Amino acid sequence: EDQVTQSPEALRLQEGESSSLNCSYTVSGLRGLFWYRQDPGKGPEFLFTLYSAGEEKEKERLKATLTKKESFLHITAPKPEDSATYLCAVRGGSNYKLTFGKGTLLTVNP
Amino acid sequence: DADVTQTPRNRITKTGKRIMLECSQTKGHDRMYWYRQDPGLGLQLIYYSFDVKDINKGEISDGYSVSRQAQAKFSLSLESAIPNQTALYFCATSDRNSGGGYNEQFFGPGTRLTVL
């Protein structure tokens, strides 16, 4: 059974204070690791897909990296508008189902 | 205009009532999904559909049914709602990639359902 564990559950940063969110996973035959951003009361918004260890993707202040056991979402010089819950999900050998972690609630204070 | 829309956005109902949540998409994707989200539990897959004639149960299908009326429409029904079905419900879509697999899923805005 595919499993995803995200840490920390919550993270509070000051504006400009860089940090990283972790997503540890167990999957049989990784077919993709996905990062989403979710604002309160809204649907998850797609950020990145990573397919193989060593792959990196960037978007504005966010950078996602992937190893064989975990992924990191690095946030550089965050702004208050980066405050959201960040979700990690994996697709394994079944090729249809996404297994989601519980998310990390990020709060960036001005 | 939103690519994935859900109606209603909020619904309060009573135990035992039948409820239908609707999802429409303009992305042209063949695969559609229904998830529920509960605080502290993450997103759980209820049903998914490869196309109009292909519907499959997810992790937590008990108490739910679905209908794929067209490629662009996928409805979720609660035949007899109960309080522990109070949750956020999301519809999502995805497309096939060039390698035969499936790309990322795109989510609708959600329906907040409260069962009293």
PDB file of C-alpha atoms in Angstrom:
ATOM      1  CA  GLU A   1       0.000   0.000   0.000  1.00  0.00           C
ATOM      2  CA  ASP A   2       1.298   3.429  -0.958  1.00  0.00           C
ATOM      3  CA  GLN A   3       1.978   5.780   1.934  1.00  0.00           C
ATOM      4  CA  VAL A   4       2.793   9.481   2.193  1.00  0.00           C
ATOM      5  CA  THR A   5       3.903  11.285   5.347  1.00  0.00           C
ATOM      6  CA  GLN A   6       4.339  15.048   5.400  1.00  0.00           C
ATOM      7  CA  SER A   7       6.256  17.015   8.001  1.00  0.00           C
ATOM      8  CA  PRO A   8       5.966  19.234   9.823  1.00  0.00           C
ATOM      9  CA  GLU A   9       2.179  19.350  10.234  1.00  0.00           C
ATOM     10  CA  ALA A  10       2.390  23.107  10.655  1.00  0.00           C
ATOM     11  CA  LEU A  11       5.139  25.646  10.049  1.00  0.00           C
ATOM     12  CA  ARG A  12       5.174  29.290  10.949  1.00  0.00           C
ATOM     13  CA  LEU A  13       7.750  31.555   9.262  1.00  0.00           C
ATOM     14  CA  GLN A  14       8.570  35.206   9.213  1.00  0.00           C
ATOM     15  CA  GLU A  15       8.461  36.918   5.845  1.00  0.00           C
ATOM     16  CA  GLY A  16      11.798  36.299   4.117  1.00  0.00           C
ATOM     17  CA  GLU A  17      12.696  33.306   6.295  1.00  0.00           C
ATOM     18  CA  SER A  18      13.461  30.394   3.973  1.00  0.00           C
ATOM     19  CA  SER A  19      12.602  26.812   4.918  1.00  0.00           C
ATOM     20  CA  SER A  20      11.652  23.385   3.559  1.00  0.00           C
ATOM     21  CA  LEU A  21       8.674  21.067   3.769  1.00  0.00           C
ATOM     22  CA  ASN A  22       9.196  17.315   3.697  1.00  0.00           C
ATOM     23  CA  CYS A  23       7.238  14.536   1.993  1.00  0.00           C
ATOM     24  CA  SER A  24       8.354  10.979   2.725  1.00  0.00           C
ATOM     25  CA  TYR A  25       6.801   8.253   0.645  1.00  0.00           C
ATOM     26  CA  THR A  26       6.578   4.506   0.214  1.00  0.00           C
ATOM     27  CA  VAL A  27       5.314   3.366  -3.162  1.00  0.00           C
ATOM     28  CA  SER A  28       5.640   0.403  -5.458  1.00  0.00           C
ATOM     29  CA  GLY A  29       6.951   1.781  -8.727  1.00  0.00           C
ATOM     30  CA  LEU A  30       6.737   5.561  -8.534  1.00  0.00           C
ATOM     31  CA  ARG A  31       4.829   6.965 -11.496  1.00  0.00           C
ATOM     32  CA  GLY A  32       4.898  10.541 -10.231  1.00  0.00           C
ATOM     33  CA  LEU A  33       5.102  12.714  -7.120  1.00  0.00           C
ATOM     34  CA  PHE A  34       2.824  15.741  -7.073  1.00  0.00           C
ATOM     35  CA  TRP A  35       2.789  18.927  -5.026  1.00  0.00           C
ATOM     36  CA  TYR A  36      -0.369  20.966  -4.570  1.00  0.00           C
ATOM     37  CA  ARG A  37      -1.218  24.176  -2.767  1.00  0.00           C
ATOM     38  CA  GLN A  38      -4.583  24.473  -1.039  1.00  0.00           C
ATOM     39  CA  ASP A  39      -6.083  27.675   0.308  1.00  0.00           C
ATOM     40  CA  PRO A  40      -8.807  27.456   2.993  1.00  0.00           C
ATOM     41  CA  GLY A  41     -12.147  26.313   1.564  1.00  0.00           C
ATOM     42  CA  LYS A  42     -10.746  25.904  -1.947  1.00  0.00           C
ATOM     43  CA  GLY A  43      -9.662  23.040  -4.151  1.00  0.00           C
ATOM     44  CA  PRO A  44      -6.020  21.972  -4.366  1.00  0.00           C
ATOM     45  CA  GLU A  45      -4.035  23.870  -6.987  1.00  0.00           C
ATOM     46  CA  PHE A  46      -1.420  21.913  -8.913  1.00  0.00           C
ATOM     47  CA  LEU A  47       2.190  23.058  -8.480  1.00  0.00           C
ATOM     48  CA  PHE A  48       4.674  20.409  -9.650  1.00  0.00           C
ATOM     49  CA  THR A  49       5.133  16.859 -10.869  1.00  0.00           C
ATOM     50  CA  LEU A  50       8.398  14.995 -10.294  1.00  0.00           C
ATOM     51  CA  TYR A  51       9.033  11.617 -11.866  1.00  0.00           C
ATOM     52  CA  SER A  52      12.537  10.456 -10.987  1.00  0.00           C
ATOM     53  CA  ALA A  53      15.167  10.865  -8.282  1.00  0.00           C
ATOM     54  CA  GLY A  54      17.333  13.909  -8.866  1.00  0.00           C
ATOM     55  CA  GLU A  55      14.644  15.839 -10.679  1.00  0.00           C
ATOM     56  CA  GLU A  56      13.971  19.440  -9.623  1.00  0.00           C
ATOM     57  CA  LYS A  57      11.229  21.893 -10.568  1.00  0.00           C
ATOM     58  CA  GLU A  58      10.953  25.607  -9.735  1.00  0.00           C
ATOM     59  CA  LYS A  59       8.180  28.152  -9.730  1.00  0.00           C
ATOM     60  CA  GLU A  60       8.707  31.619  -8.312  1.00  0.00           C
ATOM     61  CA  ARG A  61       9.802  31.145  -4.681  1.00  0.00           C
ATOM     62  CA  LEU A  62       9.136  27.394  -4.675  1.00  0.00           C
ATOM     63  CA  LYS A  63      11.506  24.601  -5.612  1.00  0.00           C
ATOM     64  CA  ALA A  64      10.635  20.908  -5.434  1.00  0.00           C
ATOM     65  CA  THR A  65      13.228  18.150  -5.310  1.00  0.00           C
ATOM     66  CA  LEU A  66      12.964  14.368  -5.317  1.00  0.00           C
ATOM     67  CA  THR A  67      14.986  11.453  -3.956  1.00  0.00           C
ATOM     68  CA  LYS A  68      14.104   7.767  -3.893  1.00  0.00           C
ATOM     69  CA  LYS A  69      12.431   8.121  -0.497  1.00  0.00           C
ATOM     70  CA  GLU A  70      11.345  11.729  -0.110  1.00  0.00           C
ATOM     71  CA  SER A  71      10.626  15.054  -1.691  1.00  0.00           C
ATOM     72  CA  PHE A  72      11.283  18.524  -0.401  1.00  0.00           C
ATOM     73  CA  LEU A  73       9.444  21.728  -1.174  1.00  0.00           C
ATOM     74  CA  HIS A  74      11.885  24.566  -0.573  1.00  0.00           C
ATOM     75  CA  ILE A  75      10.426  28.007  -0.014  1.00  0.00           C
ATOM     76  CA  THR A  76      12.865  30.867  -0.529  1.00  0.00           C
ATOM     77  CA  ALA A  77      12.160  34.259   1.014  1.00  0.00           C
ATOM     78  CA  PRO A  78       8.451  33.526   1.540  1.00  0.00           C
ATOM     79  CA  LYS A  79       5.769  36.190   1.497  1.00  0.00           C
ATOM     80  CA  PRO A  80       2.477  36.239   3.421  1.00  0.00           C
ATOM     81  CA  GLU A  81       0.641  35.224   0.237  1.00  0.00           C
ATOM     82  CA  ASP A  82       2.527  31.910   0.319  1.00  0.00           C
ATOM     83  CA  SER A  83       0.495  30.974   3.385  1.00  0.00           C
ATOM     84  CA  ALA A  84      -1.519  27.844   2.549  1.00  0.00           C
ATOM     85  CA  THR A  85      -1.618  24.107   3.096  1.00  0.00           C
ATOM     86  CA  TYR A  86       0.824  22.263   0.867  1.00  0.00           C
ATOM     87  CA  LEU A  87      -0.148  18.743  -0.147  1.00  0.00           C
ATOM     88  CA  CYS A  88       2.069  15.983  -1.470  1.00  0.00           C
ATOM     89  CA  ALA A  89       0.726  12.984  -3.402  1.00  0.00           C
ATOM     90  CA  VAL A  90       2.204   9.961  -5.141  1.00  0.00           C
ATOM     91  CA  ARG A  91       1.038   7.756  -7.965  1.00  0.00           C
ATOM     92  CA  GLY A  92       2.335   4.196  -7.818  1.00  0.00           C
ATOM     93  CA  GLY A  93       2.194   1.218 -10.103  1.00  0.00           C
ATOM     94  CA  SER A  94      -1.591   1.194 -10.306  1.00  0.00           C
ATOM     95  CA  ASN A  95      -1.330   4.302 -12.471  1.00  0.00           C
ATOM     96  CA  TYR A  96      -4.714   5.697 -11.538  1.00  0.00           C
ATOM     97  CA  LYS A  97      -4.797   6.460  -7.855  1.00  0.00           C
ATOM     98  CA  LEU A  98      -3.150   9.348  -6.070  1.00  0.00           C
ATOM     99  CA  THR A  99      -2.270   8.801  -2.422  1.00  0.00           C
ATOM    100  CA  PHE A 100      -2.207  12.105  -0.564  1.00  0.00           C
ATOM    101  CA  GLY A 101      -0.416  13.129   2.581  1.00  0.00           C
ATOM    102  CA  LYS A 102      -2.229  15.127   5.248  1.00  0.00           C
ATOM    103  CA  GLY A 103      -0.462  18.324   4.282  1.00  0.00           C
ATOM    104  CA  THR A 104       1.690  20.989   5.904  1.00  0.00           C
ATOM    105  CA  LEU A 105      -0.026  24.190   6.980  1.00  0.00           C
ATOM    106  CA  LEU A 106       2.354  27.050   6.234  1.00  0.00           C
ATOM    107  CA  THR A 107       1.821  30.459   7.782  1.00  0.00           C
ATOM    108  CA  VAL A 108       4.061  33.355   6.770  1.00  0.00           C
ATOM    109  CA  ASN A 109       3.864  36.370   9.032  1.00  0.00           C
ATOM    110  CA  PRO A 110       4.640  39.871   7.706  1.00  0.00           C
TER     111      PRO A 110
ATOM    112  CA  ASP B   1     -14.203  30.674 -16.521  1.00  0.00           C
ATOM    113  CA  ALA B   2     -13.256  27.793 -14.251  1.00  0.00           C
ATOM    114  CA  ASP B   3     -12.222  24.566 -15.993  1.00  0.00           C
ATOM    115  CA  VAL B   4     -13.775  22.343 -13.321  1.00  0.00           C
ATOM    116  CA  THR B   5     -17.007  23.483 -11.703  1.00  0.00           C
ATOM    117  CA  GLN B   6     -18.988  21.978  -8.857  1.00  0.00           C
ATOM    118  CA  THR B   7     -22.546  22.599  -7.734  1.00  0.00           C
ATOM    119  CA  PRO B   8     -23.737  23.328  -5.170  1.00  0.00           C
ATOM    120  CA  ARG B   9     -20.858  25.007  -3.359  1.00  0.00           C
ATOM    121  CA  ASN B  10     -22.504  24.623   0.010  1.00  0.00           C
ATOM    122  CA  ARG B  11     -25.302  22.335   1.135  1.00  0.00           C
ATOM    123  CA  ILE B  12     -26.921  21.666   4.477  1.00  0.00           C
ATOM    124  CA  THR B  13     -29.224  18.674   4.647  1.00  0.00           C
ATOM    125  CA  LYS B  14     -30.793  16.302   7.129  1.00  0.00           C
ATOM    126  CA  THR B  15     -30.070  12.686   7.935  1.00  0.00           C
ATOM    127  CA  GLY B  16     -31.763  10.313   5.500  1.00  0.00           C
ATOM    128  CA  LYS B  17     -32.093  12.771   2.626  1.00  0.00           C
ATOM    129  CA  ARG B  18     -30.823  12.000  -0.861  1.00  0.00           C
ATOM    130  CA  ILE B  19     -28.200  14.439  -2.105  1.00  0.00           C
ATOM    131  CA  MET B  20     -26.558  14.866  -5.500  1.00  0.00           C
ATOM    132  CA  LEU B  21     -23.353  16.782  -6.084  1.00  0.00           C
ATOM    133  CA  GLU B  22     -22.524  17.698  -9.656  1.00  0.00           C
ATOM    134  CA  CYS B  23     -19.245  18.244 -11.462  1.00  0.00           C
ATOM    135  CA  SER B  24     -18.631  19.608 -14.942  1.00  0.00           C
ATOM    136  CA  GLN B  25     -15.369  20.157 -16.778  1.00  0.00           C
ATOM    137  CA  THR B  26     -14.323  21.976 -19.914  1.00  0.00           C
ATOM    138  CA  LYS B  27     -10.761  20.606 -19.988  1.00  0.00           C
ATOM    139  CA  GLY B  28     -11.639  17.743 -22.327  1.00  0.00           C
ATOM    140  CA  HIS B  29     -10.132  15.193 -19.940  1.00  0.00           C
ATOM    141  CA  ASP B  30     -11.299  11.614 -20.042  1.00  0.00           C
ATOM    142  CA  ARG B  31     -10.762  10.719 -16.382  1.00  0.00           C
ATOM    143  CA  MET B  32     -12.777  12.147 -13.499  1.00  0.00           C
ATOM    144  CA  TYR B  33     -12.629  11.579  -9.744  1.00  0.00           C
ATOM    145  CA  TRP B  34     -14.560  12.278  -6.560  1.00  0.00           C
ATOM    146  CA  TYR B  35     -12.729  12.854  -3.275  1.00  0.00           C
ATOM    147  CA  ARG B  36     -13.753  13.790   0.224  1.00  0.00           C
ATOM    148  CA  GLN B  37     -11.591  15.768   2.596  1.00  0.00           C
ATOM    149  CA  ASP B  38     -11.917  15.684   6.352  1.00  0.00           C
ATOM    150  CA  PRO B  39      -9.814  17.734   8.761  1.00  0.00           C
ATOM    151  CA  GLY B  40      -6.667  15.829   9.660  1.00  0.00           C
ATOM    152  CA  LEU B  41      -7.375  12.946   7.270  1.00  0.00           C
ATOM    153  CA  GLY B  42      -6.305  14.254   3.902  1.00  0.00           C
ATOM    154  CA  LEU B  43      -8.027  13.531   0.605  1.00  0.00           C
ATOM    155  CA  GLN B  44      -9.691  10.155   0.169  1.00  0.00           C
ATOM    156  CA  LEU B  45     -10.838   8.758  -3.183  1.00  0.00           C
ATOM    157  CA  ILE B  46     -14.532   7.841  -3.384  1.00  0.00           C
ATOM    158  CA  TYR B  47     -15.018   6.902  -7.059  1.00  0.00           C
ATOM    159  CA  TYR B  48     -13.207   7.399 -10.327  1.00  0.00           C
ATOM    160  CA  SER B  49     -14.201   7.057 -13.971  1.00  0.00           C
ATOM    161  CA  PHE B  50     -11.979   6.364 -16.989  1.00  0.00           C
ATOM    162  CA  ASP B  51     -14.760   7.270 -19.423  1.00  0.00           C
ATOM    163  CA  VAL B  52     -18.549   7.231 -19.655  1.00  0.00           C
ATOM    164  CA  LYS B  53     -18.751   3.433 -19.524  1.00  0.00           C
ATOM    165  CA  ASP B  54     -16.005   2.812 -16.977  1.00  0.00           C
ATOM    166  CA  ILE B  55     -16.692   3.585 -13.306  1.00  0.00           C
ATOM    167  CA  ASN B  56     -14.669   2.234 -10.409  1.00  0.00           C
ATOM    168  CA  LYS B  57     -14.838   2.286  -6.624  1.00  0.00           C
ATOM    169  CA  GLY B  58     -12.176   4.091  -4.661  1.00  0.00           C
ATOM    170  CA  GLU B  59     -11.105   3.721  -1.038  1.00  0.00           C
ATOM    171  CA  ILE B  60     -14.341   4.824   0.622  1.00  0.00           C
ATOM    172  CA  SER B  61     -17.262   4.156  -1.747  1.00  0.00           C
ATOM    173  CA  ASP B  62     -19.736   2.776   0.817  1.00  0.00           C
ATOM    174  CA  GLY B  63     -22.780   5.042   1.077  1.00  0.00           C
ATOM    175  CA  TYR B  64     -22.038   6.768  -2.221  1.00  0.00           C
ATOM    176  CA  SER B  65     -22.916   6.215  -5.878  1.00  0.00           C
ATOM    177  CA  VAL B  66     -21.890   8.016  -9.059  1.00  0.00           C
ATOM    178  CA  SER B  67     -23.104   8.646 -12.581  1.00  0.00           C
ATOM    179  CA  ARG B  68     -21.024   9.680 -15.597  1.00  0.00           C
ATOM    180  CA  GLN B  69     -23.622  11.331 -17.789  1.00  0.00           C
ATOM    181  CA  ALA B  70     -21.138  12.500 -20.409  1.00  0.00           C
ATOM    182  CA  GLN B  71     -17.406  12.900 -20.776  1.00  0.00           C
ATOM    183  CA  ALA B  72     -17.704  16.305 -19.140  1.00  0.00           C
ATOM    184  CA  LYS B  73     -20.140  15.464 -16.317  1.00  0.00           C
ATOM    185  CA  PHE B  74     -19.692  13.290 -13.241  1.00  0.00           C
ATOM    186  CA  SER B  75     -22.210  13.292 -10.384  1.00  0.00           C
ATOM    187  CA  LEU B  76     -21.889  11.971  -6.852  1.00  0.00           C
ATOM    188  CA  SER B  77     -24.969  10.859  -4.909  1.00  0.00           C
ATOM    189  CA  LEU B  78     -25.532  10.158  -1.256  1.00  0.00           C
ATOM    190  CA  GLU B  79     -28.626   7.944  -1.252  1.00  0.00           C
ATOM    191  CA  SER B  80     -29.363   8.416   2.435  1.00  0.00           C
ATOM    192  CA  ALA B  81     -27.115  11.007   4.001  1.00  0.00           C
ATOM    193  CA  ILE B  82     -25.679  10.469   7.485  1.00  0.00           C
ATOM    194  CA  PRO B  83     -23.839  12.943   9.746  1.00  0.00           C
ATOM    195  CA  ASN B  84     -20.406  11.335   9.273  1.00  0.00           C
ATOM    196  CA  GLN B  85     -20.640  12.218   5.572  1.00  0.00           C
ATOM    197  CA  THR B  86     -20.223  15.853   6.564  1.00  0.00           C
ATOM    198  CA  ALA B  87     -17.077  16.900   4.695  1.00  0.00           C
ATOM    199  CA  LEU B  88     -15.596  18.848   1.810  1.00  0.00           C
ATOM    200  CA  TYR B  89     -16.138  17.080  -1.507  1.00  0.00           C
ATOM    201  CA  PHE B  90     -13.879  17.659  -4.501  1.00  0.00           C
ATOM    202  CA  CYS B  91     -14.152  16.649  -8.103  1.00  0.00           C
ATOM    203  CA  ALA B  92     -10.955  16.293 -10.134  1.00  0.00           C
ATOM    204  CA  THR B  93      -9.975  15.526 -13.726  1.00  0.00           C
ATOM    205  CA  SER B  94      -6.876  14.265 -15.466  1.00  0.00           C
ATOM    206  CA  ASP B  95      -5.697  13.535 -18.959  1.00  0.00           C
ATOM    207  CA  ARG B  96      -3.624  10.747 -20.452  1.00  0.00           C
ATOM    208  CA  ASN B  97       0.019  11.537 -21.126  1.00  0.00           C
ATOM    209  CA  SER B  98       2.040  10.503 -24.154  1.00  0.00           C
ATOM    210  CA  GLY B  99       3.450   7.478 -22.346  1.00  0.00           C
ATOM    211  CA  GLY B 100       0.003   6.033 -21.674  1.00  0.00           C
ATOM    212  CA  GLY B 101      -0.058   7.084 -18.055  1.00  0.00           C
ATOM    213  CA  TYR B 102      -1.990   9.923 -16.532  1.00  0.00           C
ATOM    214  CA  ASN B 103      -0.926  13.434 -15.759  1.00  0.00           C
ATOM    215  CA  GLU B 104      -1.626  15.538 -12.723  1.00  0.00           C
ATOM    216  CA  GLN B 105      -5.182  15.960 -11.486  1.00  0.00           C
ATOM    217  CA  PHE B 106      -6.979  19.287 -11.579  1.00  0.00           C
ATOM    218  CA  PHE B 107      -9.459  19.992  -8.832  1.00  0.00           C
ATOM    219  CA  GLY B 108     -12.733  21.857  -8.668  1.00  0.00           C
ATOM    220  CA  PRO B 109     -13.542  24.438  -5.991  1.00  0.00           C
ATOM    221  CA  GLY B 110     -15.303  21.924  -3.743  1.00  0.00           C
ATOM    222  CA  THR B 111     -18.700  21.432  -2.135  1.00  0.00           C
ATOM    223  CA  ARG B 112     -19.063  21.864   1.600  1.00  0.00           C
ATOM    224  CA  LEU B 113     -21.702  19.370   2.741  1.00  0.00           C
ATOM    225  CA  THR B 114     -23.208  19.368   6.219  1.00  0.00           C
ATOM    226  CA  VAL B 115     -25.516  16.557   7.278  1.00  0.00           C
ATOM    227  CA  LEU B 116     -27.515  17.327  10.420  1.00  0.00           C
TER     228      LEU B 116
END
